[in-house]
CSV table of C-alpha atoms and ligand atoms in Angstrom, one decimal:
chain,number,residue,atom,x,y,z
A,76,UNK,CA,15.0,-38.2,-42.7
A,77,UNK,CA,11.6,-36.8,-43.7
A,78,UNK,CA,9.0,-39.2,-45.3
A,79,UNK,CA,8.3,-37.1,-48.5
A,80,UNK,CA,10.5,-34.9,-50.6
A,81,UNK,CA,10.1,-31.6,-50.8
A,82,UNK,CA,10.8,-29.8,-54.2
A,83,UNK,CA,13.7,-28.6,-55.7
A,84,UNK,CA,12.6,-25.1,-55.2
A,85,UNK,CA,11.9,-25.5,-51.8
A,86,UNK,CA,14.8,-27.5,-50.7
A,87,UNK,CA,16.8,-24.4,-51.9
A,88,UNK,CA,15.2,-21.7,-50.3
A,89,UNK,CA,15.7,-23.1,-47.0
A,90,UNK,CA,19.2,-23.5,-48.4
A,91,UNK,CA,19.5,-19.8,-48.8
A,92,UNK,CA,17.4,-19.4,-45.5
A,93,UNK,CA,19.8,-21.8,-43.3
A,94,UNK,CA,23.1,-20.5,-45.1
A,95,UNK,CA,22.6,-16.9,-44.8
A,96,UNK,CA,24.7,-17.0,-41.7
A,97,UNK,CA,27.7,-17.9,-43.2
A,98,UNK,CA,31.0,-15.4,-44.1
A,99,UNK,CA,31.0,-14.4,-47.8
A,100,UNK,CA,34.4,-13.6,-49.7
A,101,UNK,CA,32.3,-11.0,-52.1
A,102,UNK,CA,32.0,-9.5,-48.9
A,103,UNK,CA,35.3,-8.5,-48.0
A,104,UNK,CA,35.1,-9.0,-44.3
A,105,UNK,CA,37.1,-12.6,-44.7
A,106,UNK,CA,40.5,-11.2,-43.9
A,107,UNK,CA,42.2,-14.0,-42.0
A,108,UNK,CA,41.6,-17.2,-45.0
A,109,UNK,CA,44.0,-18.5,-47.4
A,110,UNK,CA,41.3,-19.4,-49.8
A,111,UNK,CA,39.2,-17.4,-51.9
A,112,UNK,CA,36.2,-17.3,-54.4
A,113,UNK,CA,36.7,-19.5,-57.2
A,114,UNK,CA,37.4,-18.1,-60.5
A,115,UNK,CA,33.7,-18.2,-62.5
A,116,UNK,CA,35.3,-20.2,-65.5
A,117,UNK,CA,36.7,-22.7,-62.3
A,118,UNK,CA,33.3,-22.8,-61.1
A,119,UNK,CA,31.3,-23.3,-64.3
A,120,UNK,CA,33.7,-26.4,-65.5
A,121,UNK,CA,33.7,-27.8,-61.8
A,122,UNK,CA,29.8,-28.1,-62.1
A,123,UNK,CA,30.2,-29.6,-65.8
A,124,UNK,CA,32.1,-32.3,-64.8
A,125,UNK,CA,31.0,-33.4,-61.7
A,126,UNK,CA,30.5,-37.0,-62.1
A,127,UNK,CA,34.4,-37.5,-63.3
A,128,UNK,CA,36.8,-39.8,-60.5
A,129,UNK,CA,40.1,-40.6,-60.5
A,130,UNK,CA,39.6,-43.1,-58.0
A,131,UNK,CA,39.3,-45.3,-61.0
A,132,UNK,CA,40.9,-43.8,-63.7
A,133,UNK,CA,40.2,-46.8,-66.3
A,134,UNK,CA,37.1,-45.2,-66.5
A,135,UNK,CA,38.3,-41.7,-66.7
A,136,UNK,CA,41.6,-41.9,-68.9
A,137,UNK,CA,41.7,-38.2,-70.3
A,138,UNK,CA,40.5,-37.0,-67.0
A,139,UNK,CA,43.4,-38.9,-65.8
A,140,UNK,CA,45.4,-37.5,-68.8
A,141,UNK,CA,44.5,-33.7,-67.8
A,142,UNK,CA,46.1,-34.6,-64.0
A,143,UNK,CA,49.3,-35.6,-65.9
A,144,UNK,CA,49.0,-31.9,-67.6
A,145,UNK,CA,48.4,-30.1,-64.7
A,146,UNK,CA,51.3,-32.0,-63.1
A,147,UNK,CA,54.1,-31.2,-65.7
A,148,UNK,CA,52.2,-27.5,-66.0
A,149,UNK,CA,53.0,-27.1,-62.1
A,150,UNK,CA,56.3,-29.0,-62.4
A,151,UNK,CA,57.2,-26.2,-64.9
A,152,UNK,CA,56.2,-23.5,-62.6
A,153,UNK,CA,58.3,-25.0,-60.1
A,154,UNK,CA,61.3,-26.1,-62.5
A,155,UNK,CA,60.8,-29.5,-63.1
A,156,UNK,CA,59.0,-30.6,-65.6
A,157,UNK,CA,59.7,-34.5,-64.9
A,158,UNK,CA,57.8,-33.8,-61.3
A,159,UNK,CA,55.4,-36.8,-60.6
A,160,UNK,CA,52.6,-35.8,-58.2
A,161,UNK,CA,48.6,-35.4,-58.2
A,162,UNK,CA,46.4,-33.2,-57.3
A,163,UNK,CA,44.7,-33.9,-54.0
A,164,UNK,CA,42.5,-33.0,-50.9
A,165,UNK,CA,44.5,-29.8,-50.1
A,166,UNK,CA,47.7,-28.7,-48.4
A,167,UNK,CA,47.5,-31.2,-45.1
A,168,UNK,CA,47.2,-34.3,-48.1
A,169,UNK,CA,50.0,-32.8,-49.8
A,170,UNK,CA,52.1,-32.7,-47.1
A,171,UNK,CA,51.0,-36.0,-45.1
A,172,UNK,CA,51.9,-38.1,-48.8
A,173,UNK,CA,55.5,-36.2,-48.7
A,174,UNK,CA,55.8,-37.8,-45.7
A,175,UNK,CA,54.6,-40.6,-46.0
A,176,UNK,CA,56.7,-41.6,-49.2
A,177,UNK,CA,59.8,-40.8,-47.1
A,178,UNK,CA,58.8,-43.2,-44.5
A,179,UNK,CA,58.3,-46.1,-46.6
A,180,UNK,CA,61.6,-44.9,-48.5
A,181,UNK,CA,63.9,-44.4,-45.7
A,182,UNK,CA,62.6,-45.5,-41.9
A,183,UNK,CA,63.7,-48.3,-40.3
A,184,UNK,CA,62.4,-48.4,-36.8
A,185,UNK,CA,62.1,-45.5,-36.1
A,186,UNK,CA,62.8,-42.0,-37.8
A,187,UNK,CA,62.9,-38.0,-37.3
A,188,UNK,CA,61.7,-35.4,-39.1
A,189,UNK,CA,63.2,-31.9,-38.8
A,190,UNK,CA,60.2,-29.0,-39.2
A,191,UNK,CA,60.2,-25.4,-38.7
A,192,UNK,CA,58.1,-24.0,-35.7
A,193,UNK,CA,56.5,-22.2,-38.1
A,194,UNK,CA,55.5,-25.5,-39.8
A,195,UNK,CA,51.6,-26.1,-40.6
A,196,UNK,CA,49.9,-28.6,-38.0
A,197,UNK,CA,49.4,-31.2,-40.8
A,198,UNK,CA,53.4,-32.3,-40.0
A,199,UNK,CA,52.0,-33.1,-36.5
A,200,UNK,CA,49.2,-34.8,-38.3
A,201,UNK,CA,51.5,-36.7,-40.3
A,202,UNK,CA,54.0,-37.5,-37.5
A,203,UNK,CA,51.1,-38.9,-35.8
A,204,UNK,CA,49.7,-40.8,-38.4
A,205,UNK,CA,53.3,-42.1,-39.8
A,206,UNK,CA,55.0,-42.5,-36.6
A,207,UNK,CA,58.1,-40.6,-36.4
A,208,UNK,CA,59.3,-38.1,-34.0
A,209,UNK,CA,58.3,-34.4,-35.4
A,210,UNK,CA,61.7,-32.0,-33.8
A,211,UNK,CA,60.7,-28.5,-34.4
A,212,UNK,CA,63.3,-25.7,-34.7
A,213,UNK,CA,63.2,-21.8,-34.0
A,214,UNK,CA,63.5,-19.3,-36.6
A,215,UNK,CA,65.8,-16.3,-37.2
A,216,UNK,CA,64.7,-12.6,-36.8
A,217,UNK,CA,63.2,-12.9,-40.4
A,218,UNK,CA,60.8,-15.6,-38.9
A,219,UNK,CA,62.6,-17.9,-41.2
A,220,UNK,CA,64.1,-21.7,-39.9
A,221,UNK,CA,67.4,-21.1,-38.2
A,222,UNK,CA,69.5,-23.7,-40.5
A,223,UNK,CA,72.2,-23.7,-37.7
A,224,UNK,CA,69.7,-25.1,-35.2
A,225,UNK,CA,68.3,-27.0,-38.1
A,226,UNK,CA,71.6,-28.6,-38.9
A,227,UNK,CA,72.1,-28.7,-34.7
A,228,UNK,CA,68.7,-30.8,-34.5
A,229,UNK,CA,70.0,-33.6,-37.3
A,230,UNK,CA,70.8,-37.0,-35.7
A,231,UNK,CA,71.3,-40.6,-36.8
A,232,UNK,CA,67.4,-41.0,-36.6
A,233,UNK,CA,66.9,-38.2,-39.1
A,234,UNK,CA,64.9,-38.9,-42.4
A,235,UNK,CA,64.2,-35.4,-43.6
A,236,UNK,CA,64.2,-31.7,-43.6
A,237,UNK,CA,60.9,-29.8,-44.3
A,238,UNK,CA,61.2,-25.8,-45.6
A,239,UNK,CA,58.2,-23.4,-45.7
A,240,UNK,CA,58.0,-21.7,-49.1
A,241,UNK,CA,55.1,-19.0,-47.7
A,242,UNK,CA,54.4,-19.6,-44.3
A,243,UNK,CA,50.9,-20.3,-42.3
A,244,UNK,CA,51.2,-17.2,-39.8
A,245,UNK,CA,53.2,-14.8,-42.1
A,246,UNK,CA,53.7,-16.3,-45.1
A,247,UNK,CA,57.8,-16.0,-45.1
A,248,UNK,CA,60.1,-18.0,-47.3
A,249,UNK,CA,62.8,-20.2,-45.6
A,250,UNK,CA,65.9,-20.1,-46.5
A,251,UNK,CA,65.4,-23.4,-49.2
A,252,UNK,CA,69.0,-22.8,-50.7
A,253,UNK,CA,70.6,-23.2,-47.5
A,254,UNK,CA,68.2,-26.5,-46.6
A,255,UNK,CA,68.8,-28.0,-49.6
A,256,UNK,CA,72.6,-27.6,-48.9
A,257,UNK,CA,72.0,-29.4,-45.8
A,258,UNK,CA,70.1,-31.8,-47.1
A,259,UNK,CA,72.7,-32.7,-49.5
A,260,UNK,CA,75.7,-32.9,-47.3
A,261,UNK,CA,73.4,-35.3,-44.6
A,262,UNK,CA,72.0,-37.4,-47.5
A,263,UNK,CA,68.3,-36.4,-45.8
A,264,UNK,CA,65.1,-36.1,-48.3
A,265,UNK,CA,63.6,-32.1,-48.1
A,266,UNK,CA,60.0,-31.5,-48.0
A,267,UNK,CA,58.9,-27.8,-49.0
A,268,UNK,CA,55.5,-26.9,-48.3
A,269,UNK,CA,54.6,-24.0,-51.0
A,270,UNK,CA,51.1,-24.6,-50.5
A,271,UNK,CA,50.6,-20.7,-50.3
A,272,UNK,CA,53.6,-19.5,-52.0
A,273,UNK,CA,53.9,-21.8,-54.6
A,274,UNK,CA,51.3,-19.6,-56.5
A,275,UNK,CA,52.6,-16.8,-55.3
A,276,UNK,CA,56.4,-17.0,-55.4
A,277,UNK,CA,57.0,-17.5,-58.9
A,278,UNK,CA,54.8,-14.4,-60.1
A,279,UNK,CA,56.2,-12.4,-57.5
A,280,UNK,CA,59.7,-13.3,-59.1
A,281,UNK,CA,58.4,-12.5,-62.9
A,282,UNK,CA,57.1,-9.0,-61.5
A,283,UNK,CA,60.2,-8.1,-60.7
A,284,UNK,CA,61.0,-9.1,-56.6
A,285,UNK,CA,64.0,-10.5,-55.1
A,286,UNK,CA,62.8,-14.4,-54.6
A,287,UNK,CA,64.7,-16.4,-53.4
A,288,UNK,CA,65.5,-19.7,-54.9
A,289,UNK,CA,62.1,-21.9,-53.2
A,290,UNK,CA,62.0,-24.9,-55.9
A,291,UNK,CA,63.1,-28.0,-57.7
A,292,UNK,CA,66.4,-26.0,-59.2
A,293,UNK,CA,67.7,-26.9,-55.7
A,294,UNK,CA,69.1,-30.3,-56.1
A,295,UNK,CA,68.4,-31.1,-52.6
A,296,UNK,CA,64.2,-30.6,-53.0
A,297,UNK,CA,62.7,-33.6,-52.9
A,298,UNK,CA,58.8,-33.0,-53.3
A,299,UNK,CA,56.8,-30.0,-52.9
A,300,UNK,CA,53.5,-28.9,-51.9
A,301,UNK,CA,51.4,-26.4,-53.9
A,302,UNK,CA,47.7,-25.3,-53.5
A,303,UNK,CA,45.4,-24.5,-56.2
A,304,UNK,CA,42.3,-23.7,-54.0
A,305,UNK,CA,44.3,-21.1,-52.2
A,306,UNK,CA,46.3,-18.2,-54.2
A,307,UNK,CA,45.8,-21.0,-57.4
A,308,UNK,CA,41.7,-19.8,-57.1
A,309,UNK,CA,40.6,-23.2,-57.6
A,310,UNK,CA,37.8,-24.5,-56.3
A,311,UNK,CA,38.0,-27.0,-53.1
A,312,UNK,CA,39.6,-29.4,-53.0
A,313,UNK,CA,42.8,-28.9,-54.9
A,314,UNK,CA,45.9,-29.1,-53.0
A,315,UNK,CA,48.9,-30.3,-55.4
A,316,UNK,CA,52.2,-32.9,-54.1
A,317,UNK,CA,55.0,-32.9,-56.9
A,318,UNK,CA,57.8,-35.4,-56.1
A,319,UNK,CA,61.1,-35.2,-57.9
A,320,UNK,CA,60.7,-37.8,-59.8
A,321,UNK,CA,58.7,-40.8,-60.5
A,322,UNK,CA,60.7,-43.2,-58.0
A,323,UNK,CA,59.7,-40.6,-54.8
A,324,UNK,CA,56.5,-41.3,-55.8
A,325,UNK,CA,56.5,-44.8,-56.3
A,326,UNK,CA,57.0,-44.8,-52.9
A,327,UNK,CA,53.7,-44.1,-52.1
A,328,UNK,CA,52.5,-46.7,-55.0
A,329,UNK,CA,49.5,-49.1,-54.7
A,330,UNK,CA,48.4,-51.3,-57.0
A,331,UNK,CA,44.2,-51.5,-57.0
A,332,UNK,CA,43.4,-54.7,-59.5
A,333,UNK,CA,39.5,-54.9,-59.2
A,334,UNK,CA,38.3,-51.3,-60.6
A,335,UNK,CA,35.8,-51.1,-63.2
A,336,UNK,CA,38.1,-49.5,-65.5
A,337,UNK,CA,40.4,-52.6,-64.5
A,338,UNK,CA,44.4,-52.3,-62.8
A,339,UNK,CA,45.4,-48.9,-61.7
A,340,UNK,CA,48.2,-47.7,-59.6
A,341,UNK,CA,47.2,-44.9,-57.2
A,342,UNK,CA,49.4,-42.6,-55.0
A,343,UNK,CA,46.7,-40.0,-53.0
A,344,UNK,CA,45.4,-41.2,-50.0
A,345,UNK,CA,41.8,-41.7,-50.6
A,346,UNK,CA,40.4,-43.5,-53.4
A,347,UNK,CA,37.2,-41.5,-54.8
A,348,UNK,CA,38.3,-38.1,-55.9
A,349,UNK,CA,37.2,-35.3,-58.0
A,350,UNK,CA,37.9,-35.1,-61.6
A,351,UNK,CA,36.1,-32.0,-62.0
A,352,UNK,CA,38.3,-30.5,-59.5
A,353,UNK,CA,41.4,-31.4,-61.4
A,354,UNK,CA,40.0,-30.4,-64.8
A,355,UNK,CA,39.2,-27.1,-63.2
A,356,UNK,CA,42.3,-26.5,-62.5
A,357,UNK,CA,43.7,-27.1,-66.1
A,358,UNK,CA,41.1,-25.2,-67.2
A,359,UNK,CA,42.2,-21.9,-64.9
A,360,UNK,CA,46.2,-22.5,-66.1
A,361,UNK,CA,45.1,-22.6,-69.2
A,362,UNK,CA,42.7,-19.2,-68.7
A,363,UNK,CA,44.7,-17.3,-67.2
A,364,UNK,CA,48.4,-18.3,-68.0
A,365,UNK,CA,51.7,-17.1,-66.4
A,366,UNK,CA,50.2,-13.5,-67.2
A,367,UNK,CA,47.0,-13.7,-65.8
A,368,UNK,CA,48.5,-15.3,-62.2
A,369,UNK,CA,51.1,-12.3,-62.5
A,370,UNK,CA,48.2,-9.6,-62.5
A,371,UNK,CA,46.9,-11.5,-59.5
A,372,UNK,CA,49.4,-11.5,-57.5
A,373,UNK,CA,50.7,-7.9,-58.7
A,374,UNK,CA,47.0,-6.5,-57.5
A,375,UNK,CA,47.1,-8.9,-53.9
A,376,UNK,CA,50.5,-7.2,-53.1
A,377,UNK,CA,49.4,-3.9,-53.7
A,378,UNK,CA,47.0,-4.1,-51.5
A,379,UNK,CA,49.1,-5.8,-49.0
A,380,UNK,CA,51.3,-2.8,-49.0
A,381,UNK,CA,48.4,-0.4,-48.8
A,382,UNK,CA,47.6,-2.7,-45.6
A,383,UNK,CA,50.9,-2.5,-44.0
A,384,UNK,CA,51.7,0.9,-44.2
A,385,UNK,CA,48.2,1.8,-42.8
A,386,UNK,CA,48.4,-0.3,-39.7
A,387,UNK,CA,51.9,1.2,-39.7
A,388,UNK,CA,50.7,5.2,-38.8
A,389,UNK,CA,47.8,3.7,-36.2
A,390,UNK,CA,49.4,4.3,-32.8
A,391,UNK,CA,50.1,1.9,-30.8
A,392,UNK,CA,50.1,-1.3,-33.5
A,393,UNK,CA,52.7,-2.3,-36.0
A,394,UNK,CA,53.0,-4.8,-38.5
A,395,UNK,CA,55.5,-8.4,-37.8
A,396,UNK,CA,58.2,-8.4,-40.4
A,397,UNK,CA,57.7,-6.3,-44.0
A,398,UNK,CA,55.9,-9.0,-46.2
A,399,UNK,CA,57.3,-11.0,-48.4
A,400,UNK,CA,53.8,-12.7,-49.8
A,401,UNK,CA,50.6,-11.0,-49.7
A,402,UNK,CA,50.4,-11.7,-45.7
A,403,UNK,CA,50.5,-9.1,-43.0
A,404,UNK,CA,51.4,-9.8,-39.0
A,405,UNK,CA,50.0,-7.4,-37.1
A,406,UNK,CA,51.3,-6.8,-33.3
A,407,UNK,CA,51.3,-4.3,-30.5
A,408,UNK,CA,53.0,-3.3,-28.1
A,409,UNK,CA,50.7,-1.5,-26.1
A,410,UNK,CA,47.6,-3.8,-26.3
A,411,UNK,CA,46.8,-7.4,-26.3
A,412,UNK,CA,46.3,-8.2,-29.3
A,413,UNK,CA,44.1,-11.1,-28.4
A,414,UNK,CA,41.4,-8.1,-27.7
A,415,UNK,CA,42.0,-6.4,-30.4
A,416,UNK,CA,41.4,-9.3,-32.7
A,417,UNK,CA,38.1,-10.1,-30.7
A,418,UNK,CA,36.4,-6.7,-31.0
A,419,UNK,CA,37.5,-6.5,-34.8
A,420,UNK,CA,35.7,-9.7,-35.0
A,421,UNK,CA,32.6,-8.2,-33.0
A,422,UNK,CA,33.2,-5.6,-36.0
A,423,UNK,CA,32.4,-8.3,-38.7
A,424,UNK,CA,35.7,-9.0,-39.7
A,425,UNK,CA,37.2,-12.0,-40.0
A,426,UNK,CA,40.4,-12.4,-38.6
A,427,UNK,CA,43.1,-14.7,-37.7
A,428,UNK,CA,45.0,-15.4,-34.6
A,429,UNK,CA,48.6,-16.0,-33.8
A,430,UNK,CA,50.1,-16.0,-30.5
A,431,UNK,CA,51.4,-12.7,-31.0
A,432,UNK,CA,49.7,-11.7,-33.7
A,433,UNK,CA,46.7,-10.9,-36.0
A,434,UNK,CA,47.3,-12.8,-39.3
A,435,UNK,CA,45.3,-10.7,-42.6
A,436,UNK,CA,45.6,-12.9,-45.8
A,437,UNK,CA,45.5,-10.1,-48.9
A,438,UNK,CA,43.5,-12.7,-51.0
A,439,UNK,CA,42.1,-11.9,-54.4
A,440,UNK,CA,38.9,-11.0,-52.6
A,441,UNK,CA,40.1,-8.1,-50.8
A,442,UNK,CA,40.3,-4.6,-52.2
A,443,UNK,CA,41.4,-1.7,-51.4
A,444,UNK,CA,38.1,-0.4,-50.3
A,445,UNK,CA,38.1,-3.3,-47.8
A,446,UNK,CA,41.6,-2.2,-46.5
A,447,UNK,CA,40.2,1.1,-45.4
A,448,UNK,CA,36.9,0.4,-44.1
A,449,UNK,CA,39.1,-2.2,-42.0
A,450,UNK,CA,41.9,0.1,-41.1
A,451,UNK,CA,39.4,3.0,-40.0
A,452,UNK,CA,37.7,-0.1,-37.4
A,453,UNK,CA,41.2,-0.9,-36.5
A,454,UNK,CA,41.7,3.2,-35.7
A,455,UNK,CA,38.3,3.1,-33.6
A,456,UNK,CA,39.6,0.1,-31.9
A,457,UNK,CA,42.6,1.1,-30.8
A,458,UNK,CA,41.2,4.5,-29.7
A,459,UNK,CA,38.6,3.1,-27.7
A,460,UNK,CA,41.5,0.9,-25.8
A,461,UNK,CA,43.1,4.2,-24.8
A,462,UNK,CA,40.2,5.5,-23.0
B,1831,0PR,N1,50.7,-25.7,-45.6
B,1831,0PR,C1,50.6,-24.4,-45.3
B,1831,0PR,C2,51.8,-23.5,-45.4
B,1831,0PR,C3,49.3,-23.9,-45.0
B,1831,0PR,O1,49.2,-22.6,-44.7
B,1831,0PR,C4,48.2,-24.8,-44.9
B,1831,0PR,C5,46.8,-24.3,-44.5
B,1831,0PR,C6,48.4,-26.1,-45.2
B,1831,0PR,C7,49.6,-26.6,-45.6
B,1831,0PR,C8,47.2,-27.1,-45.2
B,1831,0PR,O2,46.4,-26.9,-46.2
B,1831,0PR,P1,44.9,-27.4,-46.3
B,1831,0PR,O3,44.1,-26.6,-45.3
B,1831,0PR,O4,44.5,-27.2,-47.7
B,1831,0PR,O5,44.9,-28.8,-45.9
B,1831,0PR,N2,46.7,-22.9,-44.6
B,1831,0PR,C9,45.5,-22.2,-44.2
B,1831,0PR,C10,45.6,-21.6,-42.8
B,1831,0PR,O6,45.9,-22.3,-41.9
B,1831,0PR,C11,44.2,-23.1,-44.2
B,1831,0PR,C12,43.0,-22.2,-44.1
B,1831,0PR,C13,42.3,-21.9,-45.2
B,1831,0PR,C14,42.5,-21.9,-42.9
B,1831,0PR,C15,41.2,-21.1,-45.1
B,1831,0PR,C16,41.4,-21.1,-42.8
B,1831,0PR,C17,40.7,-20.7,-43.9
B,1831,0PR,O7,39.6,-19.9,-43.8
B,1831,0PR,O8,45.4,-20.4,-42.7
């Protein structure tokens, strides 16, 4: 550490100067991310708030009161408005918690968890962390879990089910009903990770599309995972567990007597956490309502069609599966897609990579201008391939 400070302005220049190398969303070019820009009202209440933590909510009580809004707010969205959750690190927290309550509510000595191949690496994570056996099952032609292997894959040692409600690589929905079913008739708890779709699916639904049933109106849905610092465009960190009901949660209860705002009861895994995160959340359901989100989403997936059916006419590439979110899988059968992706990233853009696939993420911050400029680099690419 240097001896003497420098000033403020200073200190930020070389900010600026050290950061310039960094992606930018206004830029366009971040293609392959499930998050985005934060909204400006998210932005301007994050910074007004900073100090707020619901590590010790004694001292925060209507911070802690906004969480309890923003949880029955979500729990609406996703039909239960007697959910029990909080809003937390992001997607892997989210996800490691659901697990984590259904290990201290159900394993014995040793337990299994039945997750999608398609299933986010935080599972592994959690598996890991908890110490059950993860058993992964293959997916149908629609990229969804196969619920006949799934129900194959159930044994004595089985504690849960977990469903993808907008997946990682192509942001597909599983077939939840059918889960849940499962779940039911095995007396097993069922995770689903909406941590993409969950603020995507239920616009898509009001704007008209055929959505399947993803949420707690399935009897068999236990607790779900929902982001608001991916499609939610809240700043990070806000990922979002809901549980059923209060006992899931409990589950996951501990009791912290010494706080400065004296006994609380907390259910996240770390103690410190943003306030101002939560409260700008509340503030962005609260700006831009069911309506708002619905434009959103409405503009995302018309530019994820606009997407599709242009990679569609480039010979030689085609996309995955037809999207259900605002995701697009591109493939080829004539090149390796592993070059394509690397000399679209010597292109500036910034793109993900599946096994078999490109993944592009039609975020808020990409518009239609983007989607040609990109499509003409993907033209040039693939032209260049042919010789
Ligand atoms: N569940 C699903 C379905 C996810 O896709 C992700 C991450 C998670 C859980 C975990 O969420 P957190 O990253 O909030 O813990 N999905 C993104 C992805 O893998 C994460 C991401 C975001 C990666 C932005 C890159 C990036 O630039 O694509």
């Amino acid at each position: 550490m240097r001896e003497k400070g420098l000033p403020a302005e200073a200190v930020l220049e070389e900010l600026k100067r050290k950061l310039h190398g960094d992606f930018t969303f206004e830029s366009g070019r971040i293609l392959g991310s499930m998050c985005t820009y934060p909204h400006r009202l998210a932005r301007q209440v994050y910074a007004e708030f900073l100090e707020k933590n619901l590590g010790d909510p004694g001292l925060f009580p209507a911070t802690a009161e906004i969480e309890r809004e923003v949880i029955q707010t979500l729990g609406e969205l996703l039909s239960n408005p007697h959910a029990s959750g909080n809003i937390v690190t992001g997607g892997t927290e989210a996800n490691v918690l659901a697990l984590w309550a259904f290990k201290n509510l159900r394993m014995k000595n040793d337990g299994e968890i039945v997750v999608p191949v398609s299933a986010h690496c935080s599972f592994d994570k959690a598996a890991s962390l908890l110490g059950f056996k993860i058993v992964r099952v293959g997916l149908n032609n629609g990229f969804q879990v196969d619920v006949e292997a799934a129900r194959k894959a159930i044994t004595p040692k089985t504690i849960a089910l977990v469903g993808i409600a907008g997946t990682t690589g192509l942001g597909v929905v599983d077939p939840i009903k059918e889960l849940s079913d499962l779940a039911l008739e095995h007396n097993l708890l069922l995770h689903v990770d909406a941590a993409f779709g969950g603020f995507v699916l239920p616009f898509l639904k009001e704007l008209g599309y055929k959505i399947p049933e993803f949420d707690f109106s399935l009897p068999g849905v236990s607790s779900i995972t929902i982001d608001p610092h991916k499609m939610g465009l809240a700043p990070i960190p806000a990922g979002g567990i809901l549980f059923r009901n209060e006992e899931l949660r409990k589950a996951i209860a501990w009791k912290v007597s010494y706080l400065a705002g004296g006994e609380i009861e907390q259910s996240t895994f770390v103690g410190t956490r943003s306030g101002a995160s939560v409260i700008a959340v509340w503030a962005l359901l609260h700006h831009l309502g069911r309506e708002g989100y619905r434009k959103i989403v409405e503009r995302c997936m018309r530019v994820t069609w606009k997407l599709a059916e242009g990679v569609k006419q480039v010979d030689g590439l085609d996309i995955i599966t037809k999207p259900v979110t605002n995701v697009v899988g591109i493939k080829s059968e004539d090149f390796d897609i592993k070059l394509i992706a690397e000399k679209l990233r010597e292109k500036g853009w910034a793109v993900a990579l599946f096994p078999r696939y490109i993944r592009i993420v039609l975020m808020p911050h990409i518009h239609e201008s983007h989607v040609e400029r990109f499509l003409e680099d993907l033209k040039k690419i693939v032209k260049e391939l042919k010789g």
